[in-house]
mmCIF file with all atom_site columns, C-alpha atoms in Angstrom:
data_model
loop_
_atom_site.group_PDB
_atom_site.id
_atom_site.type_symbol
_atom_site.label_atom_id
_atom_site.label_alt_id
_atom_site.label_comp_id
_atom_site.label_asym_id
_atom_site.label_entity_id
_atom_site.label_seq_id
_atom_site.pdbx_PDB_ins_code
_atom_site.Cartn_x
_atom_site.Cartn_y
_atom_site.Cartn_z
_atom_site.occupancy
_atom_site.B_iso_or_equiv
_atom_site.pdbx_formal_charge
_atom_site.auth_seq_id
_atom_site.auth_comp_id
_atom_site.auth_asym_id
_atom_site.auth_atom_id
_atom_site.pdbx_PDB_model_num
ATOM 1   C CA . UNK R 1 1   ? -3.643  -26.818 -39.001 1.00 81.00 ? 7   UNK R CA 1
ATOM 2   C CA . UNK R 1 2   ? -2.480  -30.064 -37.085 1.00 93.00 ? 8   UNK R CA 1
ATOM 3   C CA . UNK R 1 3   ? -4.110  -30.596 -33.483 1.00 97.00 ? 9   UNK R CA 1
ATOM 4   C CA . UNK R 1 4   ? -2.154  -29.477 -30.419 1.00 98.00 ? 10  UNK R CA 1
ATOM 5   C CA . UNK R 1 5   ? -1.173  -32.180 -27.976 1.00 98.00 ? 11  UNK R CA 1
ATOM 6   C CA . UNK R 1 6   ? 1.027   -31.187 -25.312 1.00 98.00 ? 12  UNK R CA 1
ATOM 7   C CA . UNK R 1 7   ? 2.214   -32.826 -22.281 1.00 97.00 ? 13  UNK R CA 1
ATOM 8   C CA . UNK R 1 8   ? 4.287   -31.686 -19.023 1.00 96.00 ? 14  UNK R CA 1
ATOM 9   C CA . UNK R 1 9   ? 6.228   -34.244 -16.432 1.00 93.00 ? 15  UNK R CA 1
ATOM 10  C CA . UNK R 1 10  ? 8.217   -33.131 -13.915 1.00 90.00 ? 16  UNK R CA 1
ATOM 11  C CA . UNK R 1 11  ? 11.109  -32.208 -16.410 1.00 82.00 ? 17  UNK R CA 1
ATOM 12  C CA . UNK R 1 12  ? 10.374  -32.836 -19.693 1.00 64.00 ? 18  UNK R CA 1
ATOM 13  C CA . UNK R 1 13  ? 13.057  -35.799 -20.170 1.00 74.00 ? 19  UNK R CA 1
ATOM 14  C CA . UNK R 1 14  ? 11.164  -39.398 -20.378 1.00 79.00 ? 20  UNK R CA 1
ATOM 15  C CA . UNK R 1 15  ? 8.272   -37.862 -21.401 1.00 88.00 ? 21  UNK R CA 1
ATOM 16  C CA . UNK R 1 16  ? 9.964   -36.746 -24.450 1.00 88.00 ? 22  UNK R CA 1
ATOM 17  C CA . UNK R 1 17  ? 10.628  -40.270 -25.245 1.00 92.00 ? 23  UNK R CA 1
ATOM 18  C CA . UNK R 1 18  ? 6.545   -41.125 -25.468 1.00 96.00 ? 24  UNK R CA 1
ATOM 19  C CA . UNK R 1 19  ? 6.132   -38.155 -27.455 1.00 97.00 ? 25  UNK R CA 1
ATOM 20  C CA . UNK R 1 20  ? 8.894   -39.860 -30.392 1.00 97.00 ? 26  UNK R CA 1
ATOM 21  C CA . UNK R 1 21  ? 6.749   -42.422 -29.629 1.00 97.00 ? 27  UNK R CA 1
ATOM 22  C CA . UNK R 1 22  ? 3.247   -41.030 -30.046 1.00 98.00 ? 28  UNK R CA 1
ATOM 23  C CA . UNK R 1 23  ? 4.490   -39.113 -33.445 1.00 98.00 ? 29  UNK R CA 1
ATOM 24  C CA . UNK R 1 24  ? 5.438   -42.361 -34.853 1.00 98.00 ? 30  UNK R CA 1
ATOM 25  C CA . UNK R 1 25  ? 1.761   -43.788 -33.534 1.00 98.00 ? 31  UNK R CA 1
ATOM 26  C CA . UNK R 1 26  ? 0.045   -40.957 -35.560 1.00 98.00 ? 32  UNK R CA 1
ATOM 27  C CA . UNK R 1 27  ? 2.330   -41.501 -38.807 1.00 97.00 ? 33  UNK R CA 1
ATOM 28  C CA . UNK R 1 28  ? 1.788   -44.867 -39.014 1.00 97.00 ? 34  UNK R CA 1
ATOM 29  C CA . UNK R 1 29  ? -2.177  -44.394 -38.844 1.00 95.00 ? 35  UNK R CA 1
ATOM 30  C CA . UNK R 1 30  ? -1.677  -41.148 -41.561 1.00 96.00 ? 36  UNK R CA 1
ATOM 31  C CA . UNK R 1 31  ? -2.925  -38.319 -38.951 1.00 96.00 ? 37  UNK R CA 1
ATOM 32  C CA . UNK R 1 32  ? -1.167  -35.066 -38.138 1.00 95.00 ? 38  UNK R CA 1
ATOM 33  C CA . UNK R 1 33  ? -0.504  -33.634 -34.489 1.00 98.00 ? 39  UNK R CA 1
ATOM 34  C CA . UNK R 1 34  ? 1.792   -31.330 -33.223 1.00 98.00 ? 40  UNK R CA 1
ATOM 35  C CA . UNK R 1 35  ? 2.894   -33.384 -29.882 1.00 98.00 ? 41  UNK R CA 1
ATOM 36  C CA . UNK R 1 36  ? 5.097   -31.952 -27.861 1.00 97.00 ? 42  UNK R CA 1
ATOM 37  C CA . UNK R 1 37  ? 6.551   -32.479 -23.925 1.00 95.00 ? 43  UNK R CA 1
ATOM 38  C CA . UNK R 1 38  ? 7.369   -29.447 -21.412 1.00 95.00 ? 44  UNK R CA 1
ATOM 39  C CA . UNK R 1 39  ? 8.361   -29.321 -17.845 1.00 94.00 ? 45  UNK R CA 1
ATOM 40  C CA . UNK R 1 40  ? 5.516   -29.131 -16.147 1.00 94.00 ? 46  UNK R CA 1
ATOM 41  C CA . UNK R 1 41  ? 6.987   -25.680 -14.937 1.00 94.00 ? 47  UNK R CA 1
ATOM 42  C CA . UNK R 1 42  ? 6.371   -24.108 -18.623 1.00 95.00 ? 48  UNK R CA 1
ATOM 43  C CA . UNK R 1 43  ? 2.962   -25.199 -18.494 1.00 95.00 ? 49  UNK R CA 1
ATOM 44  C CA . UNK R 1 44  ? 1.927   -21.564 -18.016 1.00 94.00 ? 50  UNK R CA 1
ATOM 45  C CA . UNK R 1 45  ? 3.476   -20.158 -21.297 1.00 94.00 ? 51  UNK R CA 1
ATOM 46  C CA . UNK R 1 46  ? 3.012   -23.835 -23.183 1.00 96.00 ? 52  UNK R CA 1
ATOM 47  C CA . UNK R 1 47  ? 0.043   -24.873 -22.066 1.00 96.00 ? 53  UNK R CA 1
ATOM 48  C CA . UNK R 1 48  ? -2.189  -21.709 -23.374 1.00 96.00 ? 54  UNK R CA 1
ATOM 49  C CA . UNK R 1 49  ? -1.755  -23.188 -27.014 1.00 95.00 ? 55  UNK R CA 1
ATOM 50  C CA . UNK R 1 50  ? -2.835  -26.814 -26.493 1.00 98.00 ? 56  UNK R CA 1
ATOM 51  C CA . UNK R 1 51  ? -5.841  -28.684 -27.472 1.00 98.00 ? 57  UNK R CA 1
ATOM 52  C CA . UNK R 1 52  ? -5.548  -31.293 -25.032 1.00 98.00 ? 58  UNK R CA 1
ATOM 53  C CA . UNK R 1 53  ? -2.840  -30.987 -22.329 1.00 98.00 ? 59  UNK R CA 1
ATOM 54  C CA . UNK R 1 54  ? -1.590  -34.637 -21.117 1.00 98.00 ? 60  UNK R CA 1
ATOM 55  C CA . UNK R 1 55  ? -0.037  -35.024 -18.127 1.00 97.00 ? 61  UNK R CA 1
ATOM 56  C CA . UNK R 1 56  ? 2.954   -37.387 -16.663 1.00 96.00 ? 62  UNK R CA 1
ATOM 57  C CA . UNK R 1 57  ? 1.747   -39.757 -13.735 1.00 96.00 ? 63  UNK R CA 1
ATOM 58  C CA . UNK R 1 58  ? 4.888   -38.430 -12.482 1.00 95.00 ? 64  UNK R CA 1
ATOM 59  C CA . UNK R 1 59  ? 2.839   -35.088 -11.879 1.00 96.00 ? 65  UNK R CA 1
ATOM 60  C CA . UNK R 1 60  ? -0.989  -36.248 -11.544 1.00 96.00 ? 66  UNK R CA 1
ATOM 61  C CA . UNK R 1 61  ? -0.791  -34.217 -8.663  1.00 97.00 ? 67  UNK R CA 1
ATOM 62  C CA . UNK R 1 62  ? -1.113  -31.364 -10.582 1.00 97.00 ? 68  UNK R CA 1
ATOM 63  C CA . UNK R 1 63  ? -4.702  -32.095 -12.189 1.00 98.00 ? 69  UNK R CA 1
ATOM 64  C CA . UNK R 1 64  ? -6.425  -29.795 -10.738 1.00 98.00 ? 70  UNK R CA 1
ATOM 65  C CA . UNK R 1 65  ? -3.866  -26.975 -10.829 1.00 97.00 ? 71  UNK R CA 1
ATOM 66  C CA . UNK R 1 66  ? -4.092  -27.589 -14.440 1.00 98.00 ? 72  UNK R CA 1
ATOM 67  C CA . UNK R 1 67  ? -7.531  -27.715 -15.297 1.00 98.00 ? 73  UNK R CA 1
ATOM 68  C CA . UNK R 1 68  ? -7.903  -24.381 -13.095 1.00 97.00 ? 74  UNK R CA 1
ATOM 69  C CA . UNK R 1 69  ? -5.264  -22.954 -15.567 1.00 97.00 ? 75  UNK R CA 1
ATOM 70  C CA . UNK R 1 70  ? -7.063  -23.987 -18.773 1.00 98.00 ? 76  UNK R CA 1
ATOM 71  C CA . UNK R 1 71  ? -10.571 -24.809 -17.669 1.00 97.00 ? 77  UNK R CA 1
ATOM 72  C CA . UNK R 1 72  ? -11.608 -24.992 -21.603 1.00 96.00 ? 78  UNK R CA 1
ATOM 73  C CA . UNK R 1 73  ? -8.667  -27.242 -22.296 1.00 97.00 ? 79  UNK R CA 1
ATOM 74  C CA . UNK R 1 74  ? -9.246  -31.131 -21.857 1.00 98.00 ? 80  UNK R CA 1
ATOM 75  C CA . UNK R 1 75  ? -6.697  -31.932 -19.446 1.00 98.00 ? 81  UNK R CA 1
ATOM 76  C CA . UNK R 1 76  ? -5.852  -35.691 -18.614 1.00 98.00 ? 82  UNK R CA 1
ATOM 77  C CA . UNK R 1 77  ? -3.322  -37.989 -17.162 1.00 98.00 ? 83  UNK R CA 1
ATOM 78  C CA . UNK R 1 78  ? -1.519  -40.847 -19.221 1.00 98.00 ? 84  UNK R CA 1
ATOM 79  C CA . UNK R 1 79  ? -2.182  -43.847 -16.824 1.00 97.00 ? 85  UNK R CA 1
ATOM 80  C CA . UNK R 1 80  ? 1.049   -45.223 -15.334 1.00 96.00 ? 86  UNK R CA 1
ATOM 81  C CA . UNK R 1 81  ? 1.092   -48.803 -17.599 1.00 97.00 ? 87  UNK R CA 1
ATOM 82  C CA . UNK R 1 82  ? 1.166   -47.046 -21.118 1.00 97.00 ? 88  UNK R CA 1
ATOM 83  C CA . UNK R 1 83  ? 3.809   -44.547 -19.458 1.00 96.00 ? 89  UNK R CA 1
ATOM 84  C CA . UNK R 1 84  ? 6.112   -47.240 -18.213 1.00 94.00 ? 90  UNK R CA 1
ATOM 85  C CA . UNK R 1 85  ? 5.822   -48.936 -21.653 1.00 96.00 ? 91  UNK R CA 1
ATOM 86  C CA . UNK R 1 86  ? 5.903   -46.110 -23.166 1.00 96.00 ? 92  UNK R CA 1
ATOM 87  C CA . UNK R 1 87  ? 3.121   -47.418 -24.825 1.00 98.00 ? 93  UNK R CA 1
ATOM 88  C CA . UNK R 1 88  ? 2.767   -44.246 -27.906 1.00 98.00 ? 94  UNK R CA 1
ATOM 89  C CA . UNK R 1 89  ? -0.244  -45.630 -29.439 1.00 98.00 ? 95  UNK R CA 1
ATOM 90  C CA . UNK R 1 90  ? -1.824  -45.491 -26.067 1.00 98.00 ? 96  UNK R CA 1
ATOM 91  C CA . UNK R 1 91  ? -1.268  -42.252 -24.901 1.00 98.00 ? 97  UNK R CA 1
ATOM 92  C CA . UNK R 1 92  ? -2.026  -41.114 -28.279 1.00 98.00 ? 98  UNK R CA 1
ATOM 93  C CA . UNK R 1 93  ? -5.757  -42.373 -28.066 1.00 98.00 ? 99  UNK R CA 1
ATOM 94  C CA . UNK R 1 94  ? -6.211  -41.051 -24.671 1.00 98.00 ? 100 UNK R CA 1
ATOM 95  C CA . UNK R 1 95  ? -5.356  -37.608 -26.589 1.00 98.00 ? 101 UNK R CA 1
ATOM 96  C CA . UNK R 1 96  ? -7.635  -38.308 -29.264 1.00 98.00 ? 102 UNK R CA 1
ATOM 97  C CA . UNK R 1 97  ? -10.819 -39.659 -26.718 1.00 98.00 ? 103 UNK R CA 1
ATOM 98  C CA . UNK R 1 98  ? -10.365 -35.481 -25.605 1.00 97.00 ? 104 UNK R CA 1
ATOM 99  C CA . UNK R 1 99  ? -9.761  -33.982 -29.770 1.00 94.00 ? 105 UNK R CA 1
ATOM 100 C CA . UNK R 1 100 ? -13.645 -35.768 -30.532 1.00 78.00 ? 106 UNK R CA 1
#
C-alpha cells in the first residue's frame, strides 16, 4: 500500500499545484505515494490517515496545533523557496527524510 503524504495550506489551492508536482517527482524516480493537499481546516478528518503531514509556509503557524493533533505523525513545513518554486522534487524529499 503506497505511503500517505498529505499536506494542508490555508485553502488547498496552490498547494495543489506542488502536489501535481511532487506526483510527477515520485514517477519519474519509480516510487508510489498517495500525495494529496487539504485546507488546512480538514486537517482533522484528513490528517488522521497520513504518514507524514506537510504543511504550507502559508500556515507554519499551525505546527504545533498539528503535531498536538497527530503527535505519532511526522509533521513538517515545506520551507518557503521550494514552495515558491514549487520546487516538487523538494518537497517530496522533505516527505521522504520523515517516511525513513
Amino acid at each position: 500500500m503506497a505511503k500517505k503524504i498529505t499536506l494542508f495550506c490555508s485553502a488547498g489551492m496552490s498547494t495543489s499545484l506542488l502536489v501535481n508536482k511532487m506526483r510527477e517527482a515520485a514517477k519519474k524516480n519509480g516510487k508510489d505515494y498517495d500525495i494529496n493537499a487539504y485546507s488546512l481546516s480538514e486537517a482533522d478528518a484528513k490528517g488522521a490517515d497520513a504518514d507524514v503531514i506537510l504543511l504550507g509556509p502559508q500556515v507554519r503557524f499551525a505546527l504545533s496545533k498539528m503535531k498536538g493533533l497527530f503527535p505519532n505523525k511526522p509533521v513538517d513545513v515545506i520551507d518557503m523557496r521550494s514552495y515558491g518554486l514549487m520546487d516538487g522534487a523538494a518537497a517530496l524529499a522533505l516527505a521522504e527524510k520523515h517516511l525513513k
